[in-house]
């Protein structure tokens, strides 16, 4: 049985995130499940309800990746209570919504850290969510593994294989920081 990848896209990003989602699903050899979330109803609960439903359908071989605003919603949902699945989740280019970041209280993550193993991944040249948000999120989620790439922008252009390698990198202890090499420089 082939596992599935639940990909939670960013705000208004169902089409924009499609290449990233499909590329990661191919690289991880998983079937993609990417529900289209509203680009008009942007309240936390508007997105959290369908994300909870998707999480409740996960199997043991399934993976979860969320991008940008979707990552903000996913981490909030995971912090609500302990779920059997996912045991791990990857948060790509997640904004920080606290007063130190974009200062939007409705989306700010201030809950206790989820019990799910998290990996925070960001590119230094992200021109949508500044890489400074990665440091803010890593303070809020101190057990998360932190991966920073020099290039790739907000959509992780040219970085699919490197991101997939990090997701498969189960051997790294939680909370480790890693500044990954730019695989295009080889």
Tab-separated table of C-alpha atoms in Angstrom:
chain	number	residue	atom	x	y	z
A	1	UNK	CA	0.000	0.000	0.000
A	2	UNK	CA	1.306	3.418	-0.991
A	3	UNK	CA	1.050	6.158	1.607
A	4	UNK	CA	-0.512	9.516	0.945
A	5	UNK	CA	0.777	13.034	1.336
A	6	UNK	CA	-1.653	15.480	2.906
A	7	UNK	CA	-0.495	18.876	1.656
A	8	UNK	CA	-2.086	21.959	3.223
A	9	UNK	CA	-1.530	24.829	0.786
A	10	UNK	CA	-0.957	28.478	1.646
A	11	UNK	CA	-3.446	31.361	1.547
A	12	UNK	CA	-4.872	31.636	-1.954
A	13	UNK	CA	-2.238	29.093	-2.902
A	14	UNK	CA	-4.162	26.101	-4.194
A	15	UNK	CA	-2.863	26.734	-7.720
A	16	UNK	CA	0.395	28.444	-6.715
A	17	UNK	CA	1.397	25.567	-4.427
A	18	UNK	CA	0.401	22.782	-6.840
A	19	UNK	CA	3.879	22.375	-8.356
A	20	UNK	CA	5.479	22.204	-4.896
A	21	UNK	CA	2.888	19.712	-3.635
A	22	UNK	CA	3.076	17.459	-6.698
A	23	UNK	CA	6.888	17.592	-6.710
A	24	UNK	CA	7.133	16.590	-3.051
A	25	UNK	CA	4.583	13.806	-3.527
A	26	UNK	CA	6.632	12.427	-6.446
A	27	UNK	CA	9.939	12.743	-4.573
A	28	UNK	CA	8.495	11.025	-1.498
A	29	UNK	CA	6.658	8.415	-3.618
A	30	UNK	CA	3.318	9.246	-2.014
A	31	UNK	CA	-0.141	9.842	-3.480
A	32	UNK	CA	-1.083	13.499	-3.137
A	33	UNK	CA	-4.131	14.682	-1.265
A	34	UNK	CA	-4.430	18.476	-1.388
A	35	UNK	CA	-7.879	19.776	-0.467
A	36	UNK	CA	-8.729	23.204	-1.824
A	37	UNK	CA	-9.209	25.531	1.130
A	38	UNK	CA	-11.059	28.833	0.913
A	39	UNK	CA	-9.298	31.905	-0.389
A	40	UNK	CA	-12.119	34.156	0.841
A	41	UNK	CA	-13.020	32.769	4.295
A	42	UNK	CA	-9.658	33.149	6.017
A	43	UNK	CA	-10.536	32.804	9.699
A	44	UNK	CA	-8.570	30.194	11.624
A	45	UNK	CA	-11.627	27.993	12.086
A	46	UNK	CA	-12.548	28.279	8.377
A	47	UNK	CA	-9.345	26.394	7.594
A	48	UNK	CA	-8.933	24.381	10.791
A	49	UNK	CA	-12.214	22.452	10.411
A	50	UNK	CA	-11.323	20.874	7.036
A	51	UNK	CA	-7.710	20.315	8.160
A	52	UNK	CA	-8.980	18.398	11.235
A	53	UNK	CA	-11.174	16.255	8.964
A	54	UNK	CA	-8.209	15.442	6.731
A	55	UNK	CA	-5.966	14.614	9.706
A	56	UNK	CA	-8.616	12.240	11.070
A	57	UNK	CA	-8.373	10.226	7.836
A	58	UNK	CA	-4.592	9.689	7.965
A	59	UNK	CA	-3.084	6.238	7.938
A	60	UNK	CA	0.251	5.079	9.376
A	61	UNK	CA	2.095	5.493	6.047
A	62	UNK	CA	0.801	9.004	5.373
A	63	UNK	CA	2.815	12.219	5.587
A	64	UNK	CA	1.757	15.813	6.294
A	65	UNK	CA	3.311	18.944	4.830
A	66	UNK	CA	1.877	22.439	5.126
A	67	UNK	CA	3.020	25.606	3.389
A	68	UNK	CA	2.922	29.211	4.573
A	69	UNK	CA	-0.517	30.135	5.981
A	70	UNK	CA	-1.481	26.442	5.837
A	71	UNK	CA	1.467	25.690	8.137
A	72	UNK	CA	0.184	28.284	10.614
A	73	UNK	CA	-3.207	26.603	10.682
A	74	UNK	CA	-1.772	23.077	10.873
A	75	UNK	CA	0.451	23.819	13.883
A	76	UNK	CA	-2.525	25.360	15.693
A	77	UNK	CA	-4.666	22.308	15.001
A	78	UNK	CA	-1.898	19.931	16.102
A	79	UNK	CA	-1.544	21.834	19.392
A	80	UNK	CA	-5.235	21.403	20.242
A	81	UNK	CA	-4.862	17.838	21.491
A	82	UNK	CA	-2.758	14.744	20.998
A	83	UNK	CA	-3.635	12.910	17.806
A	84	UNK	CA	-2.471	9.443	16.940
A	85	UNK	CA	-1.480	10.796	13.533
A	86	UNK	CA	0.501	12.452	12.230
A	87	UNK	CA	3.543	11.549	14.239
A	88	UNK	CA	5.583	13.993	12.122
A	89	UNK	CA	4.751	17.091	10.111
A	90	UNK	CA	6.770	19.475	7.963
A	91	UNK	CA	6.029	23.197	8.032
A	92	UNK	CA	7.328	25.097	4.999
A	93	UNK	CA	7.855	28.889	5.079
A	94	UNK	CA	5.555	29.350	8.069
A	95	UNK	CA	4.798	32.954	9.011
A	96	UNK	CA	5.061	34.162	12.582
A	97	UNK	CA	1.909	36.032	13.540
A	98	UNK	CA	3.019	37.286	16.982
A	99	UNK	CA	3.833	40.986	17.577
A	100	UNK	CA	7.468	40.162	16.682
A	101	UNK	CA	6.354	38.947	13.239
A	102	UNK	CA	3.283	40.060	11.299
A	103	UNK	CA	1.218	40.835	14.434
A	104	UNK	CA	-2.138	39.227	13.644
A	105	UNK	CA	-3.468	37.827	16.914
A	106	UNK	CA	-6.052	35.541	15.255
A	107	UNK	CA	-3.270	33.456	13.696
A	108	UNK	CA	-0.511	33.805	16.312
A	109	UNK	CA	0.723	30.505	17.712
A	110	UNK	CA	0.882	30.877	21.491
A	111	UNK	CA	-0.229	27.388	22.552
A	112	UNK	CA	1.950	24.743	24.153
A	113	UNK	CA	4.093	22.932	21.617
A	114	UNK	CA	2.350	20.035	19.826
A	115	UNK	CA	3.557	16.529	20.627
A	116	UNK	CA	3.980	15.860	16.903
A	117	UNK	CA	7.584	15.865	15.674
A	118	UNK	CA	7.860	19.019	13.596
A	119	UNK	CA	10.351	20.174	10.995
A	120	UNK	CA	10.465	23.873	10.116
A	121	UNK	CA	11.879	24.546	6.635
A	122	UNK	CA	12.552	27.976	5.146
A	123	UNK	CA	14.665	29.546	2.387
A	124	UNK	CA	16.839	32.561	3.118
A	125	UNK	CA	15.698	34.272	-0.083
A	126	UNK	CA	11.949	33.936	0.624
A	127	UNK	CA	10.471	37.259	-0.520
A	128	UNK	CA	6.973	36.538	0.833
A	129	UNK	CA	7.616	35.305	4.392
A	130	UNK	CA	10.953	36.719	5.597
A	131	UNK	CA	13.444	34.138	6.850
A	132	UNK	CA	13.469	36.012	10.178
A	133	UNK	CA	10.136	34.282	10.857
A	134	UNK	CA	11.999	30.955	11.009
A	135	UNK	CA	13.917	32.052	14.120
A	136	UNK	CA	10.707	33.320	15.731
A	137	UNK	CA	8.904	30.047	15.022
A	138	UNK	CA	11.825	27.965	16.270
A	139	UNK	CA	11.594	29.815	19.617
A	140	UNK	CA	7.878	28.999	19.844
A	141	UNK	CA	8.553	25.389	18.802
A	142	UNK	CA	11.906	24.579	20.473
A	143	UNK	CA	11.634	20.828	19.862
A	144	UNK	CA	11.254	21.272	16.111
A	145	UNK	CA	14.045	20.443	13.711
A	146	UNK	CA	15.029	23.592	11.812
A	147	UNK	CA	16.219	23.483	8.209
A	148	UNK	CA	17.261	26.610	6.335
A	149	UNK	CA	18.222	26.657	2.667
A	150	UNK	CA	20.143	29.532	1.052
A	151	UNK	CA	17.911	29.644	-2.020
A	152	UNK	CA	14.533	28.476	-3.267
A	153	UNK	CA	12.304	31.430	-2.451
A	154	UNK	CA	8.814	31.052	-1.060
A	155	UNK	CA	7.944	28.184	-3.411
A	156	UNK	CA	11.199	26.243	-2.787
A	157	UNK	CA	12.116	26.519	-6.476
A	158	UNK	CA	14.697	23.884	-7.397
A	159	UNK	CA	14.685	22.538	-3.842
A	160	UNK	CA	12.109	19.718	-4.037
A	161	UNK	CA	14.682	16.923	-3.742
A	162	UNK	CA	16.503	18.673	-0.883
A	163	UNK	CA	13.247	19.236	1.026
A	164	UNK	CA	12.200	15.624	0.421
A	165	UNK	CA	15.596	14.435	1.696
A	166	UNK	CA	15.068	16.422	4.897
A	167	UNK	CA	11.601	14.934	5.331
A	168	UNK	CA	13.030	11.429	4.922
A	169	UNK	CA	15.909	12.308	7.329
A	170	UNK	CA	14.345	10.575	10.294
A	171	UNK	CA	17.712	10.053	12.008
A	172	UNK	CA	18.301	13.678	13.049
A	173	UNK	CA	17.378	14.291	16.713
A	174	UNK	CA	14.526	16.721	17.420
A	175	UNK	CA	15.479	20.320	17.941
A	176	UNK	CA	18.606	20.200	15.773
A	177	UNK	CA	19.269	23.114	13.485
A	178	UNK	CA	20.584	22.538	9.991
A	179	UNK	CA	21.578	24.967	7.318
A	180	UNK	CA	21.361	22.855	4.229
A	181	UNK	CA	23.609	23.164	1.246
A	182	UNK	CA	22.273	24.537	-1.963
A	183	UNK	CA	22.125	21.380	-4.128
A	184	UNK	CA	22.300	23.554	-7.261
A	185	UNK	CA	25.858	24.569	-6.287
A	186	UNK	CA	27.180	21.061	-6.862
